[in-house]
mmCIF file of C-alpha atoms in Angstrom:
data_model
loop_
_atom_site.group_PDB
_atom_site.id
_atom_site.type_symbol
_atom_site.label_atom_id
_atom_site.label_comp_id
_atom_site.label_asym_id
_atom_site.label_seq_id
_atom_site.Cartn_x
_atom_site.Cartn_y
_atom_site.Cartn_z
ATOM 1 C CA UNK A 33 74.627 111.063 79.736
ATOM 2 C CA UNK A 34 78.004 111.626 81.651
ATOM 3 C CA UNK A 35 77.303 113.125 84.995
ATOM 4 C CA UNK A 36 80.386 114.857 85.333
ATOM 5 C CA UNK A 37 82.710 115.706 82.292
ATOM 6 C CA UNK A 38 85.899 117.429 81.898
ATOM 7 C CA UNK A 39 87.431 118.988 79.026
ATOM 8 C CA UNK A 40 89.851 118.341 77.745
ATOM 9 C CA UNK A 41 90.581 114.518 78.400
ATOM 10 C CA UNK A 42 94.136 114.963 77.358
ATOM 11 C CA UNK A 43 96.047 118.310 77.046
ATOM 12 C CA UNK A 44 99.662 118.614 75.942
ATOM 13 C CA UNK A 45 100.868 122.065 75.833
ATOM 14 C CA UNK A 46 104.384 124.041 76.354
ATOM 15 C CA UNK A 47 105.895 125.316 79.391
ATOM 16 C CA UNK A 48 104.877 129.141 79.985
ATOM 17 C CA UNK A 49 101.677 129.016 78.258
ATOM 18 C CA UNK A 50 98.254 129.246 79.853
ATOM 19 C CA UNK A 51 95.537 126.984 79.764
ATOM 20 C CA UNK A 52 92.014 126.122 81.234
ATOM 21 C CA UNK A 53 90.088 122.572 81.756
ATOM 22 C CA UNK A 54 86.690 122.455 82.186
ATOM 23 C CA UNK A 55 83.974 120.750 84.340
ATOM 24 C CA UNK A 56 80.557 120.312 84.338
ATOM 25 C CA UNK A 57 78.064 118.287 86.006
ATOM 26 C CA UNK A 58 74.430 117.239 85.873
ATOM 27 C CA UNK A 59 73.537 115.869 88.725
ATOM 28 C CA UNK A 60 72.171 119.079 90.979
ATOM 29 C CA UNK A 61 74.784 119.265 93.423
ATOM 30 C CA UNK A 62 75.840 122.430 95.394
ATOM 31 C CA UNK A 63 79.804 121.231 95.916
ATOM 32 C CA UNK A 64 82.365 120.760 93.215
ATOM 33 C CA UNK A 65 85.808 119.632 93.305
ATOM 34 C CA UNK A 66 89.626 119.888 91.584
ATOM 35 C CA UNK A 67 92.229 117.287 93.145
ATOM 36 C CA UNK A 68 95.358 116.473 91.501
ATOM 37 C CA UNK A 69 97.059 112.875 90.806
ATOM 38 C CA UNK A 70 100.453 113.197 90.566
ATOM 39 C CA UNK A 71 102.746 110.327 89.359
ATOM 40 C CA UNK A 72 102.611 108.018 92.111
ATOM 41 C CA UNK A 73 98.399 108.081 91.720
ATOM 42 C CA UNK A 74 98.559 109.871 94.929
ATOM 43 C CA UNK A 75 95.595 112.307 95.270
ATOM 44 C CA UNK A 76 95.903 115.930 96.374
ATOM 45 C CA UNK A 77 92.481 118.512 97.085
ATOM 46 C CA UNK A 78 93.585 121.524 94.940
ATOM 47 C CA UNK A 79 89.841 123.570 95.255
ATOM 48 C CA UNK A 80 86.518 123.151 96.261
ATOM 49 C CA UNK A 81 83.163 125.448 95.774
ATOM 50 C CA UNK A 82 79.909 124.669 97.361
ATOM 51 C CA UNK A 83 77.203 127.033 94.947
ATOM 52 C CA UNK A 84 80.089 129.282 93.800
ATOM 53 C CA UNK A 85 81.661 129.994 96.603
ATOM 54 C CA UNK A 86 85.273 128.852 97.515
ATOM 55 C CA UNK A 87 85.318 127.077 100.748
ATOM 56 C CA UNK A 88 88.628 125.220 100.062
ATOM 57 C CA UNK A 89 91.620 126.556 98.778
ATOM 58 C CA UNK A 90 95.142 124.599 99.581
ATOM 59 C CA UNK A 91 98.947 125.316 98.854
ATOM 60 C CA UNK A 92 98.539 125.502 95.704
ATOM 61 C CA UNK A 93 100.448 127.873 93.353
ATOM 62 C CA UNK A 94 98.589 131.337 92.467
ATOM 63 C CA UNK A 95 99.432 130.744 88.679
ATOM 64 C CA UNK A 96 96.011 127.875 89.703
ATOM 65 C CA UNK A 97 92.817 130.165 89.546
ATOM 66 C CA UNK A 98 89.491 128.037 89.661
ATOM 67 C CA UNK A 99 86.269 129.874 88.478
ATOM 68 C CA UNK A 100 83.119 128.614 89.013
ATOM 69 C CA UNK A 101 80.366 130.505 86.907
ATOM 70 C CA UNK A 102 77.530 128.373 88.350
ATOM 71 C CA UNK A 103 76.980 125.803 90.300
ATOM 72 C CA UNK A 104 77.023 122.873 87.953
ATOM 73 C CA UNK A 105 80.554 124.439 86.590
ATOM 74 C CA UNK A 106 83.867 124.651 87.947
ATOM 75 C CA UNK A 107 86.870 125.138 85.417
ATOM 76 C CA UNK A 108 90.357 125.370 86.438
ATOM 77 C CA UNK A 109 92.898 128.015 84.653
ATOM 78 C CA UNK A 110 96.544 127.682 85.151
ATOM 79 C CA UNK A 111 98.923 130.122 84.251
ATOM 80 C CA UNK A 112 102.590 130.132 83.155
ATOM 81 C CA UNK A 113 102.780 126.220 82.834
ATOM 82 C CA UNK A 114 105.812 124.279 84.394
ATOM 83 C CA UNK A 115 107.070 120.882 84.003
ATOM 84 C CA UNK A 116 105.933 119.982 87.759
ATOM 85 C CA UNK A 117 102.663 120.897 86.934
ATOM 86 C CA UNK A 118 102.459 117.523 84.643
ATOM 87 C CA UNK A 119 99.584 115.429 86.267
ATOM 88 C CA UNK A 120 96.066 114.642 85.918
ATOM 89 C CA UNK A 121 93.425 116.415 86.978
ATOM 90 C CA UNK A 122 90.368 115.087 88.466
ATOM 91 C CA UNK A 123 86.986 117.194 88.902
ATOM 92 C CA UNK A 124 84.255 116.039 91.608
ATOM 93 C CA UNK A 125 80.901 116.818 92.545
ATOM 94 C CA UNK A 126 78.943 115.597 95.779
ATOM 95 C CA UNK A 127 75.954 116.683 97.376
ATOM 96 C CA UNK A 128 76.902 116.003 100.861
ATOM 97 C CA UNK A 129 79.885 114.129 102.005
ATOM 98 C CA UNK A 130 77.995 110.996 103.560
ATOM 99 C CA UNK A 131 77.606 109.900 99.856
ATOM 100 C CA UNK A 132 80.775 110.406 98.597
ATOM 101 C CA UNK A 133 82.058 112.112 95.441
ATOM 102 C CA UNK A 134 81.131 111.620 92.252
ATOM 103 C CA UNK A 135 84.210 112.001 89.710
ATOM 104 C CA UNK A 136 85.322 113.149 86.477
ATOM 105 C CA UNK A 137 87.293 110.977 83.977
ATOM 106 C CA UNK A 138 90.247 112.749 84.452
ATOM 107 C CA UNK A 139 92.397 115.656 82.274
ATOM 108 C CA UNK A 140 95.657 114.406 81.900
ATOM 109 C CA UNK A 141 97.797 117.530 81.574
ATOM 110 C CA UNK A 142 101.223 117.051 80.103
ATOM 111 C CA UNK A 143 104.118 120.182 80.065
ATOM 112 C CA UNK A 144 106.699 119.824 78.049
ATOM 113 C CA UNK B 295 92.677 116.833 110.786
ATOM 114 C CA UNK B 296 91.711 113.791 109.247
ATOM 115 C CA UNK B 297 94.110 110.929 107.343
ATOM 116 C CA UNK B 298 93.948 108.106 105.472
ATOM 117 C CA UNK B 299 97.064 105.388 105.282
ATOM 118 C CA UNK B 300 97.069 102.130 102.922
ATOM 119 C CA UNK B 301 99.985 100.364 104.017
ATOM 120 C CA UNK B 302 100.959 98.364 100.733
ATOM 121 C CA UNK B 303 101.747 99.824 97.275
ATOM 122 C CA UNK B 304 100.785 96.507 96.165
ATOM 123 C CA UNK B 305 98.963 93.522 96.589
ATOM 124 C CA UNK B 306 99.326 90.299 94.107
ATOM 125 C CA UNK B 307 96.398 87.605 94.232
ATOM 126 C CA UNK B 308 96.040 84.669 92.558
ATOM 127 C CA UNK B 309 92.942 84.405 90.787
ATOM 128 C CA UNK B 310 90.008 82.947 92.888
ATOM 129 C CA UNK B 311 91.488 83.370 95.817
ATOM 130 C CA UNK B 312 90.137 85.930 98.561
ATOM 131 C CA UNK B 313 91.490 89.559 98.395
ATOM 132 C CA UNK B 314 92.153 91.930 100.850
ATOM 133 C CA UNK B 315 93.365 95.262 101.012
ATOM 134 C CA UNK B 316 94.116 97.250 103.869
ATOM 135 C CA UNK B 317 93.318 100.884 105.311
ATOM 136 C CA UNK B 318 93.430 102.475 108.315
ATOM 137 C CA UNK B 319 92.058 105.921 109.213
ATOM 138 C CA UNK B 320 92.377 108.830 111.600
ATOM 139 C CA UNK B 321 89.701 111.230 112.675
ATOM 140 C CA UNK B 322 89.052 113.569 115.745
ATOM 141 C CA UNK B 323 85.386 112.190 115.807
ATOM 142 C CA UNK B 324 83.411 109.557 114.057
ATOM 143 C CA UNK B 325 83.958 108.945 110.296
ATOM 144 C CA UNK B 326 82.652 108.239 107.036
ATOM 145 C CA UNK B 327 84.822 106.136 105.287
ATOM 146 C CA UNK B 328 84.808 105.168 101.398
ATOM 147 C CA UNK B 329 86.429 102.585 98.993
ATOM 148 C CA UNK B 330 87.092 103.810 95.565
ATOM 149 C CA UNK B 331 88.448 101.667 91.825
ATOM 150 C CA UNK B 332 90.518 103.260 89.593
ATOM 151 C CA UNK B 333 91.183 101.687 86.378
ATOM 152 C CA UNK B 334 93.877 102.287 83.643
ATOM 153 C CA UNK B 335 93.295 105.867 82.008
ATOM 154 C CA UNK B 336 90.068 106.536 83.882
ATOM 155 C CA UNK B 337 88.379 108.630 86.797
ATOM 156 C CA UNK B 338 87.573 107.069 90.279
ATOM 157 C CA UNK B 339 84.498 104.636 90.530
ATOM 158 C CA UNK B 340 82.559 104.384 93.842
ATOM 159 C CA UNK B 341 82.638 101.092 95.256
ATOM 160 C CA UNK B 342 81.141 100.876 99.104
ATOM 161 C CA UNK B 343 81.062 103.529 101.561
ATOM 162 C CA UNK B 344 80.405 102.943 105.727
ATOM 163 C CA UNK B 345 78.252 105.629 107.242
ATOM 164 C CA UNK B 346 77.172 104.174 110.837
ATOM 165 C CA UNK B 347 75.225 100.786 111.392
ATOM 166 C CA UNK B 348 76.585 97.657 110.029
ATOM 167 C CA UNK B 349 80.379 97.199 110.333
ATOM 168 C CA UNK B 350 80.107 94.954 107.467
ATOM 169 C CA UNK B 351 79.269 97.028 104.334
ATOM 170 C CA UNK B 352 79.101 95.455 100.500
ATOM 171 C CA UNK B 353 79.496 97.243 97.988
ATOM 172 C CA UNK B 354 79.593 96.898 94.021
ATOM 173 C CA UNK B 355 81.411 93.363 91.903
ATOM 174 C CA UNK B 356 80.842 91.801 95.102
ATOM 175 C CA UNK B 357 83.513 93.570 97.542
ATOM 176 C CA UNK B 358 82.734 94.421 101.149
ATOM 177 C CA UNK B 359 84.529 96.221 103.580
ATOM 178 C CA UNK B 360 84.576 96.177 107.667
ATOM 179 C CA UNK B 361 84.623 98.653 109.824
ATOM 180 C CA UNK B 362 86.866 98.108 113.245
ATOM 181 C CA UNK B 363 86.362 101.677 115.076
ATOM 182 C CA UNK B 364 89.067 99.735 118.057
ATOM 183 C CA UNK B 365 91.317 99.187 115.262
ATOM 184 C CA UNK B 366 90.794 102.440 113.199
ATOM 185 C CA UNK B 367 90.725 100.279 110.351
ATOM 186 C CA UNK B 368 88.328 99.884 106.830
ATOM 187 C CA UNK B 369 89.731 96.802 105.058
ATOM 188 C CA UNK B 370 88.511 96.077 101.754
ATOM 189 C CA UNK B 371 87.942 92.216 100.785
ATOM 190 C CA UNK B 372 86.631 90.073 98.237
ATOM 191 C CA UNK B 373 86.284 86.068 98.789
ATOM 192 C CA UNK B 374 87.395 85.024 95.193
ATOM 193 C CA UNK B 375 89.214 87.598 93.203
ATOM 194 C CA UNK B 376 88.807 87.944 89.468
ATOM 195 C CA UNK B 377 91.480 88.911 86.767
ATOM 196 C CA UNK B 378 89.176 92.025 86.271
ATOM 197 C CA UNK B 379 89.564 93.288 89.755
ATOM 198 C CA UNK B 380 92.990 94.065 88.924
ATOM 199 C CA UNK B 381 93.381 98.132 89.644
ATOM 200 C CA UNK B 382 94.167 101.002 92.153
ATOM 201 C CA UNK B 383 91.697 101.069 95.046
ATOM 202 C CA UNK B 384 91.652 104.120 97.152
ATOM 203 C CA UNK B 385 90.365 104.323 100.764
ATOM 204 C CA UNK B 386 89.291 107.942 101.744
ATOM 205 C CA UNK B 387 87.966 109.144 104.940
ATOM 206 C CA UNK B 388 85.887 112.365 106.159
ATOM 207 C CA UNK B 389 85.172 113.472 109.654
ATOM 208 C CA UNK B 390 80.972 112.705 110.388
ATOM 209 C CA UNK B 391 79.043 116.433 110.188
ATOM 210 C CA UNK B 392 81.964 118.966 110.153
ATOM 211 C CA UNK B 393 84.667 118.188 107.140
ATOM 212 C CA UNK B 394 84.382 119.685 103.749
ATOM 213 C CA UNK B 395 86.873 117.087 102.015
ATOM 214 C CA UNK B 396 87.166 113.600 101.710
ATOM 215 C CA UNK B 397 90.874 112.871 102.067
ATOM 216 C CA UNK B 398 92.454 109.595 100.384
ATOM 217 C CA UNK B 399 94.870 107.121 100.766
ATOM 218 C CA UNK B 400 98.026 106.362 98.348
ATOM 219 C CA UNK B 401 96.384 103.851 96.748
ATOM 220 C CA UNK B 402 96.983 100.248 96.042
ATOM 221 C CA UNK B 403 97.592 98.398 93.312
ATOM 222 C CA UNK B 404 95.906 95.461 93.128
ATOM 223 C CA UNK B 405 97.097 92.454 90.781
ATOM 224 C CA UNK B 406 95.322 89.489 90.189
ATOM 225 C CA UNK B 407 97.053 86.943 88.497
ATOM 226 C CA UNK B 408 95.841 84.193 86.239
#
């Protein structure tokens, strides 16, 4: 029973469409996360929601709109794809920080 | 603001031997700091975190990790690496009772070599 699962795992899709990954997880906690991996593995907070609400929301291009319908989902819809928005996409959840995150296996999002 | 820095891209170990892979950290205030594995093709794995007490913390597959608040520092070690430790560890960082983020390192890969 995955604790927290993203959809799709892989995702390969032409530049100027629009698509959405998913995120859900089971394990009751009131903050979820989005970062983003680029090529070099290095790991960049996109959004974060603690019980729906947005409480993070860095540089990150407007055609990026997270939505979080409940608590235990978070789903990330990006708009007008680019090449430079190649990457994978990690959701987390915690339920304070002191324990750490718990993560997602990844969405790897390919433009081409 | 709060920042994480793993000095080496990579680190190459002969199996057996120990391991150790380094992190250093700043914070305006006391930290919790956190070692995460990443292998091939899959999402990050929790391996050890510090919170307060014990500098010496061990985690899971028999790492451990020390915390040096002098030296800012949260190295990661392992007395006798196997081939199946082989994979991108990630030290991240939060600031103790006010951050909303935990913020990572770049990552190191870790080889260990038959």
């Amino acid at each position: 029973d995955t604790a927290v699962s993203q959809t799709p795992k892989y995702l390969v899709t032409q530049m100027g469409n629009d698509k959405s990954i998913k995120c859900e997880q089971n394990l009751g906690h009131d903050t979820m996360y989005w970062y983003k991996q680029d090529s070099k593995k290095f790991l960049k907070i996109m959004f974060s929601y603690n019980n729906k609400e947005l409480i993070i929301n860095e540089t990150v291009p407007n055609r990026f709109s997270p939505k979080s319908p409940d608590k235990a989902h978070l789903n990330l819809h990006i708009n007008s794809l680019e090449l430079g928005d190649s990457a994978v996409y990690f959701c987390a959840s915690s339920q304070e920080l002191s324990l750490g995150y718990t993560f997602g296996s990844g969405t790897r999002l390919t433009v081409v | 603001a709060q920042s994480v820095a793993q000095p080496e891209d990579q680190v190459n170990v002969a199996e057996g031997n120990p391991l150790t892979v380094k992190c250093t950290y700043s914070v305006s205030g006391n930290p919790y700091l956190f070692w995460y594995v990443q292998y091939p093709n899959r999402g990050l794995q929790f391996l050890l975190k510090y919170i307060t007490g014990d500098n010496l913390v061990k985690g899971s597959y028999g790492f451990e990790a020390e915390f040096n608040k002098s030296q800012t520092s949260f190295h990661l070690k392992k007395p006798s690496a196997l081939v199946s430790d082989s994979a991108l560890y990630f030290c991240a960082v939060t600031l103790r009772g006010s951050a909303r983020q935990l913020t990572f390192g770049s990552g190191t890969q870790l080889t260990v070599l038959p």
